[in-house]
Coordinates of C-alpha atoms in Angstrom, one line a residue:
X1 CA 0.3 -0.2 -0.1
X2 CA 1.6 3.3 -1.0
X3 CA -1.0 5.9 -0.6
X4 CA -3.1 7.4 1.5
X5 CA -6.7 6.2 0.0
X6 CA -5.7 2.6 0.2
X7 CA -5.4 3.2 4.2
X8 CA -8.9 4.3 3.8
X9 CA -10.7 1.7 1.8
X10 CA -14.1 0.8 3.2
X11 CA -13.8 -3.1 2.1
X12 CA -10.9 -3.7 4.3
X13 CA -12.3 -2.1 6.9
X14 CA -14.7 -3.5 6.7
X15 CA -12.7 -7.0 7.0
X16 CA -11.1 -6.0 9.6
X17 CA -13.8 -4.8 11.6
X18 CA -14.7 -8.5 11.1
X19 CA -11.7 -9.7 12.2
X20 CA -11.7 -8.0 15.5
X21 CA -15.4 -8.9 15.8
X22 CA -14.7 -12.2 15.5
X23 CA -12.1 -12.8 17.4
X24 CA -13.2 -10.6 20.9
X25 CA -14.5 -13.2 23.1
X26 CA -15.3 -11.5 26.4
X27 CA -14.8 -6.7 26.9
X28 CA -11.3 -5.0 26.7
X29 CA -10.5 -1.4 26.7
X30 CA -8.3 0.0 24.9
X31 CA -6.4 3.0 24.9
X32 CA -5.0 4.8 22.3
X33 CA -2.5 7.4 23.2
X34 CA -2.0 9.9 20.7
X35 CA -4.7 12.6 20.6
X36 CA -4.4 12.3 16.4
X37 CA -5.5 9.1 17.3
X38 CA -8.2 10.0 19.0
X39 CA -9.3 12.9 16.2
X40 CA -8.9 9.9 13.0
X41 CA -11.5 7.8 15.6
X42 CA -14.3 10.4 16.3
X43 CA -13.8 11.8 12.5
X44 CA -14.3 8.1 11.3
X45 CA -16.8 6.6 13.9
X46 CA -13.8 4.0 14.6
X47 CA -14.9 3.6 17.8
X48 CA -18.5 3.2 16.5
X49 CA -18.3 0.2 14.8
X50 CA -16.0 -1.7 16.6
X51 CA -18.6 -4.8 18.9
X52 CA -20.0 -3.7 22.2
X53 CA -17.2 -6.0 23.2
X54 CA -13.8 -3.4 22.5
X55 CA -14.6 0.0 24.7
X56 CA -11.8 2.7 23.6
X57 CA -10.2 4.5 26.2
X58 CA -8.6 8.4 24.9
X59 CA -5.1 9.0 27.4
X60 CA -3.9 12.0 27.2
X61 CA -1.7 12.1 23.5
X62 CA -2.6 16.1 23.2
X63 CA 0.8 17.7 23.8
X64 CA -0.8 21.4 23.6
X65 CA -3.2 19.5 26.3
X66 CA -0.9 18.8 29.1
X67 CA 1.1 21.1 28.8
X68 CA 0.2 22.9 32.3
X69 CA -1.6 26.6 33.4
X70 CA 1.8 27.4 34.8
X71 CA 3.7 26.4 32.3
X72 CA 1.0 28.6 30.1
X73 CA 1.0 31.3 32.3
X74 CA 4.8 32.2 32.3
X75 CA 4.3 32.7 28.4
X76 CA 1.7 35.3 28.6
X77 CA 3.9 36.9 31.1
X78 CA 6.6 36.5 28.5
X79 CA 4.9 37.2 25.6
X80 CA 3.7 41.4 27.4
X81 CA 6.9 42.3 27.8
X82 CA 8.8 45.3 25.8
X83 CA 11.0 44.3 23.1
X84 CA 9.7 40.0 23.1
X85 CA 8.6 38.5 19.8
X86 CA 6.8 35.7 20.9
X87 CA 7.1 32.1 18.6
X88 CA 4.7 28.9 18.9
X89 CA 2.5 26.9 16.6
X90 CA -1.3 27.9 16.4
X91 CA -2.9 25.4 18.8
X92 CA -2.0 27.2 21.4
X93 CA -3.0 30.9 20.6
X94 CA -6.3 29.7 22.1
X95 CA -5.1 27.8 25.2
X96 CA -7.2 29.5 28.5
X97 CA -4.1 30.9 30.3
X98 CA -5.6 31.6 34.9
X99 CA -6.9 35.0 33.6
X100 CA -6.8 34.7 29.2
X101 CA -4.5 33.6 26.3
X102 CA -2.1 34.2 23.9
X103 CA -4.6 36.2 21.3
X104 CA -5.4 38.2 24.3
X105 CA -2.1 39.2 24.8
X106 CA -1.5 39.9 20.6
X107 CA -5.2 41.9 21.0
X108 CA -3.1 44.0 23.8
X109 CA -0.2 44.4 21.9
X110 CA 2.0 42.1 22.3
X111 CA 4.3 40.1 19.7
X112 CA 2.7 37.2 19.5
X113 CA 3.5 35.4 16.2
X114 CA 2.6 31.5 14.5
X115 CA 5.5 29.7 12.9
X116 CA 4.8 26.4 11.7
X117 CA 8.4 25.1 13.2
X118 CA 11.1 26.3 15.8
X119 CA 13.7 27.6 13.0
X120 CA 11.3 30.2 11.8
X121 CA 11.6 31.9 15.1
X122 CA 15.1 31.3 14.7
X123 CA 15.2 32.8 12.0
X124 CA 13.3 35.9 13.6
X125 CA 16.3 35.8 16.3
X126 CA 18.5 37.2 13.0
X127 CA 15.9 39.4 11.0
X128 CA 15.6 41.2 14.7
X129 CA 19.2 40.9 16.7
X130 CA 17.8 43.8 18.9
X131 CA 15.2 41.9 19.4
X132 CA 14.4 38.4 22.6
X133 CA 12.7 36.3 20.2
X134 CA 11.1 33.2 21.8
X135 CA 10.4 29.9 20.9
X136 CA 7.0 27.9 22.5
X137 CA 8.7 24.5 22.9
X138 CA 5.8 21.8 23.4
X139 CA 5.7 18.2 23.1
X140 CA 6.1 14.5 23.0
X141 CA 9.1 12.9 21.9
X142 CA 8.2 13.9 18.4
X143 CA 8.8 17.7 17.7
X144 CA 11.7 17.6 20.6
X145 CA 15.0 16.8 17.6
X146 CA 13.3 20.1 15.6
X147 CA 13.4 22.1 19.5
X148 CA 16.9 20.6 20.1
X149 CA 17.9 21.6 16.6
X150 CA 17.4 24.6 16.5
X151 CA 18.2 26.4 20.1
X152 CA 21.8 24.1 19.2
X153 CA 22.5 26.0 16.0
X154 CA 21.9 29.4 17.3
X155 CA 24.5 28.2 19.7
X156 CA 26.3 27.5 16.4
X157 CA 25.7 31.1 15.8
X158 CA 26.1 33.2 18.7
X159 CA 22.4 34.5 18.1
X160 CA 21.6 35.2 22.5
X161 CA 18.8 36.5 21.5
X162 CA 17.0 33.3 21.2
X163 CA 15.3 30.9 23.7
X164 CA 13.0 28.4 24.6
X165 CA 10.0 28.1 26.9
X166 CA 10.8 24.4 27.4
X167 CA 7.9 22.2 28.5
X168 CA 8.1 18.6 26.7
X169 CA 6.7 15.2 27.9
X170 CA 7.9 11.9 27.5
X171 CA 5.0 9.1 26.8
X172 CA 6.4 5.9 28.7
X173 CA 6.8 7.5 32.4
X174 CA 2.9 8.2 31.4
X175 CA 2.0 5.2 30.3
X176 CA 3.4 4.0 33.8
X177 CA 1.6 6.7 35.4
X178 CA -2.0 5.6 34.4
X179 CA -1.3 2.2 34.6
X180 CA -0.5 2.2 38.3
X181 CA -3.2 4.6 38.6
X182 CA -5.8 2.8 41.1
X183 CA -8.8 3.9 38.8
X184 CA -7.7 2.0 35.7
X185 CA -9.3 0.4 33.5
X186 CA -6.9 0.0 30.0
X187 CA -6.2 -3.8 29.7
X188 CA -3.7 -2.4 25.9
X189 CA -2.7 1.0 23.5
X190 CA -2.5 1.6 20.6
X191 CA 0.9 3.8 21.2
X192 CA 1.6 6.4 19.0
X193 CA 3.5 5.7 15.5
X194 CA 5.0 9.5 15.0
X195 CA 6.9 9.2 18.8
X196 CA 8.0 5.7 17.9
X197 CA 9.0 6.7 14.9
X198 CA 11.5 9.0 16.7
X199 CA 12.1 6.7 19.6
X200 CA 11.9 3.4 18.6
X201 CA 10.3 0.5 20.0
X202 CA 12.6 0.2 23.1
X203 CA 10.7 1.7 26.0
X204 CA 7.9 -0.7 25.7
X205 CA 8.9 -3.9 25.9
X206 CA 9.5 -3.8 30.0
X207 CA 6.4 -1.7 30.2
X208 CA 4.5 -4.5 28.5
X209 CA 5.6 -7.4 30.9
X210 CA 5.7 -5.1 34.2
X211 CA 2.2 -4.8 33.3
X212 CA 0.5 -7.5 31.2
X213 CA -0.8 -4.7 28.4
X214 CA -0.7 -5.1 25.3
X215 CA 1.0 -2.8 23.4
X216 CA 0.8 -2.1 19.6
X217 CA 2.2 1.0 18.0
X218 CA -0.2 2.6 15.5
X219 CA 0.0 4.6 13.1
X220 CA -3.5 7.8 12.4
X221 CA -5.6 6.2 9.2
X222 CA -8.0 4.9 9.8
X223 CA -6.8 0.9 8.9
X224 CA -4.3 1.9 10.9
X225 CA -6.2 1.9 14.1
X226 CA -8.3 -0.7 12.7
X227 CA -5.2 -3.0 12.2
X228 CA -3.7 -1.2 16.3
X229 CA -7.0 -2.9 17.5
X230 CA -7.4 -5.8 15.9
X231 CA -4.0 -7.4 16.6
X232 CA -3.9 -5.4 20.6
X233 CA -7.4 -8.1 20.7
X234 CA -6.3 -10.8 19.3
X235 CA -3.3 -10.4 21.7
X236 CA -5.5 -9.8 25.1
X237 CA -7.5 -12.6 23.9
X238 CA -4.8 -14.9 23.3
X239 CA -2.8 -14.2 26.8
X240 CA -0.3 -12.6 25.6
X241 CA 1.1 -8.7 26.4
X242 CA 4.1 -7.6 24.2
X243 CA 5.5 -5.0 22.1
X244 CA 3.8 -5.3 18.2
X245 CA 4.7 -3.2 15.2
X246 CA 1.1 -2.4 12.9
X247 CA 3.3 0.8 11.6
X248 CA 6.3 -0.7 10.2
X249 CA 5.9 2.0 7.1
X250 CA 7.1 4.1 9.4
X251 CA 8.5 2.9 12.9
X252 CA 12.0 0.9 13.6
X253 CA 12.6 -1.0 16.1
X254 CA 15.5 1.5 16.8
X255 CA 13.6 4.6 16.1
X256 CA 16.1 7.3 14.4
X257 CA 19.6 7.5 16.2
X258 CA 20.1 10.5 14.8
X259 CA 17.0 12.8 16.0
X260 CA 18.0 10.5 19.8
X261 CA 21.4 11.5 20.0
X262 CA 21.0 15.4 19.1
X263 CA 17.6 15.3 21.7
X264 CA 20.1 13.8 24.6
X265 CA 22.5 16.3 23.6
X266 CA 20.7 19.9 24.2
X267 CA 17.8 18.2 26.8
X268 CA 17.7 15.8 30.4
X269 CA 14.9 14.0 31.3
X270 CA 13.2 15.4 34.7
X271 CA 10.3 15.5 36.6
X272 CA 7.0 17.3 34.8
X273 CA 4.0 18.2 35.9
X274 CA 1.1 17.6 33.4
X275 CA -2.0 19.9 33.3
X276 CA -5.0 18.3 34.6
X277 CA -2.9 15.4 35.9
X278 CA -0.9 16.0 37.8
X279 CA 3.4 15.5 38.8
X280 CA 4.8 12.3 36.8
X281 CA 8.5 11.6 37.7
X282 CA 10.7 11.9 34.9
X283 CA 8.1 12.2 32.6
X284 CA 9.8 16.1 30.9
X285 CA 12.4 17.1 29.3
X286 CA 15.4 20.3 30.4
X287 CA 17.6 21.8 28.9
X288 CA 20.7 20.7 30.2
X289 CA 23.4 22.7 31.8
X290 CA 25.7 23.7 28.1
X291 CA 21.8 25.0 27.0
X292 CA 20.6 26.4 30.4
X293 CA 21.4 30.6 29.0
X294 CA 18.6 29.4 26.0
X295 CA 16.4 28.6 28.5
X296 CA 13.3 31.8 28.7
X297 CA 11.8 30.3 32.6
X298 CA 15.7 31.1 33.9
X299 CA 16.3 33.7 31.1
X300 CA 13.3 35.9 31.8
X301 CA 12.9 34.6 35.6
X302 CA 9.4 33.2 35.5
X303 CA 9.7 30.5 37.9
X304 CA 8.1 31.6 40.8
X305 CA 4.0 31.5 38.9
X306 CA 1.4 29.4 40.7
X307 CA -1.9 28.7 38.8
X308 CA -5.4 27.7 40.4
X309 CA -7.4 24.9 37.5
X310 CA -11.0 26.3 36.9
X311 CA -13.3 23.6 39.4
X312 CA -15.8 23.7 36.3
X313 CA -13.1 21.5 34.3
X314 CA -12.9 18.4 34.1
X315 CA -10.2 18.5 31.1
X316 CA -8.1 15.9 33.5
X317 CA -10.3 13.5 34.0
X318 CA -10.8 13.2 30.5
X319 CA -7.0 13.0 29.7
X320 CA -6.7 10.1 32.5
X321 CA -9.0 8.2 30.3
X322 CA -11.7 8.4 32.9
X323 CA -14.8 10.3 31.0
X324 CA -15.1 10.9 27.5
X325 CA -15.7 14.8 27.0
X326 CA -19.8 14.5 26.9
X327 CA -19.7 13.5 30.5
X328 CA -18.9 17.0 31.3
X329 CA -21.6 19.4 32.4
X330 CA -19.3 22.5 30.9
X331 CA -19.0 20.6 27.0
X332 CA -21.1 22.5 24.8
X333 CA -23.0 24.9 27.2
X334 CA -19.9 27.0 28.8
X335 CA -17.2 25.4 27.8
X336 CA -16.9 24.8 24.1
X337 CA -13.9 26.5 20.7
X338 CA -15.2 30.3 21.3
X339 CA -14.8 30.4 25.0
X340 CA -13.0 27.2 26.5
X341 CA -12.2 25.8 29.7
X342 CA -10.1 23.8 29.1
X343 CA -6.7 23.0 26.4
X344 CA -8.5 19.8 25.2
X345 CA -11.2 21.7 23.8
X346 CA -9.4 24.1 21.5
X347 CA -6.2 21.5 20.9
X348 CA -5.9 20.8 17.3
X349 CA -5.8 17.2 19.5
X350 CA -7.8 17.4 22.1
X351 CA -9.9 14.7 22.5
X352 CA -13.4 17.2 23.7
X353 CA -12.2 19.4 20.3
X354 CA -12.4 16.0 18.7
X355 CA -16.3 14.9 20.0
X356 CA -17.8 19.2 19.5
X357 CA -16.1 19.7 16.2
X358 CA -17.6 15.6 14.7
X359 CA -21.0 17.0 16.5
X360 CA -20.8 14.3 19.4
X361 CA -22.8 16.3 21.8
X362 CA -24.0 13.8 23.5
X363 CA -23.0 10.5 25.2
X364 CA -22.8 7.3 22.6
X365 CA -25.2 5.0 23.1
X366 CA -26.1 1.2 22.6
X367 CA -28.1 1.8 20.1
X368 CA -26.2 4.7 18.3
X369 CA -23.9 1.4 18.2
X370 CA -24.7 -1.0 17.0
X371 CA -27.3 2.0 14.0
X372 CA -23.1 2.6 12.7
X373 CA -22.3 -0.7 13.3
X374 CA -24.7 -1.7 10.2
X375 CA -24.8 1.3 8.1
X376 CA -21.1 -0.5 7.8
X377 CA -19.5 3.2 6.0
X378 CA -16.3 4.0 8.1
X379 CA -14.7 6.4 5.0
X380 CA -17.6 7.2 3.6

């Protein structure tokens, strides 16, 4: 299969669904780790097409969503300062801080710019030597190599006016935190293919063995996800718990060694707070001492900010897979993309945003699921 249309083929999807239905003999709960997978699942109605025995739980795989409130407030503080050009990917601009967002800062006169790469921010630093250029470096392992390369290049060129506000998070510690939570119902994982394309799969076999859960590396198209579900259910039915790669066109066991080397040169592992979840040991990266001069948090002295989440927002429970977005009373009422209470409603990978965008405005019913399965049009 070489072309994207082949990964949306309705006939192949039917065959995979038939195999899943024939394999599942008891209830199983699988968590898709990545928010991009969540959006694909909701967009194509994959969760409604699955047999009733197979439940998909949405995980914390949205880096924008788990960026802690205090880091958002630090970004707002830095972005509002004179002489600063604050650069970010677009889906961070609507993420609410304590009392405003980056769009509000921009409207109040702050120089906030949307970029498509940290290298765009680096170019702004070259062109504006009299301004401080700050890039909001968030993301899972997927975006870390490019951010590391940007600060590496800044040091090589001697660009003293460039820095990163870092809020990188790592997937394996989050999986461990999910599995050790008292309320955990997860019996298997669909691992994020783009993360594994960078880091490889070496960290996952130990987790699969320790917690007795299959971990299937999966892509983002409908057939990718269905194949990942098929393999995970097959393992569960057989009593197996190992790592399988259902995304071989993009993922190798060793990942991308050059990217990993760049990450390890520029970043070091640290504890990280996850929005709506709390602190997870060794779940993030920060700049090493050799690159500490490019750390915006230290450069602008914003380390003392303390915040508190709005009580009515249940995005933390959504991120942990404890509830679906429609189970939050604020969803679609007081919390919408125009008036978000949490990042999950405005991030391009947020579960609440997926439910709102694809009009999942009420809790699913067994009747709705049966109707979708009978229609059997997963990509139409």
